[in-house]
Amino acid sequence: MLSDKQIVAVVSDARRAFEAQPPEALAALREELAREAAERGDPFACAAAVSKTRLFEAFRRRGVAEAMRGKTASLREVPNAAFLRVRAHFIRFFDAEAADRLEARIEADKRARLLWRIEKVCAAARGGVMRFPDYPAAICRAQYACALEDASAAELTRILITVTARARAREKK
């Protein structure tokens, strides 16, 4: 779960993204919130009654839900691994280049974690046949025609699955 410091950073980015929204988008969101309140039976539901704070909270919660692909809308439920993804989502509204750099960092971090896991599986394999990086690099060249360091996160995930399955098969022998 996110720390208080991380939550403050995301809320700050969300505030800047909110302020960068065109007035039409905020008006549409305000209308939608008023409609939802009316459906819940609020006799005072109208767009003018939706406060800026409530509008921002709805914007932030929807942004978190989009960044988390619908898994959660609450910052208290966002795992640490998704912190940069949520920040990048909000930063994209006001600084696309910074968001691109952040997403590149996310990808690099993901690749580094996968390479670490592949290395651990190779080290734990019996017989010392699965030497890192030679063994997974050979799989990468054979399956994806690229060097291990050039493989995408998706390709590294499949290499991890292959190495793990082969290590387990060696243990059963």
Steps between C-alpha positions, in 0.01 A plus 500: 500500500611854438663706771360837603784670311414309182131585538585869534708479179214337307241747633729788405534363145125439487437861605722630220326269252160618625599863452618421146158360402295697249189664651272285279641178647448624855147618415418154359636335816302742717180410308572130539553535876173696530317231301641228728389697809151540352482125436587440866202716596675825596228771472764773462696329222606741229826581326533830688491313833809291415792659684845534350634267771248230413575551131873458563444189714294341222764592242778355717313178579418444132861567405625247754245246374615557139867466595424184700285360216193493722656304788456786749415868515641554849856621553512299824460179299761574231799268539853642501573332169233717332607833654693622195226385263238706686731804508572466128127492428444838666824656375399421142225767527747784549845373386500223241881486477539451876234227488688328217822509705318360801346219293845418358624476860208272588590273207870497598411415861271221386772360272756518783269310737439231237872462428563468875237227527643316196845518659365355828327211322818424304712508816261267683485246216669168563813397316625850417389462139285815505776758530385860502507688262610240244202266532218758486691694231502188281123459552451867413703474180319182394146617578514877440812553284636767735751536779379448856562867585280606206204278591176666602334440835246270335777295338690483829185378672473215251872422541448488879214255450716285271800501733281422802328211322831355384652534849202316650529228237868454588411466869256218425766295321 
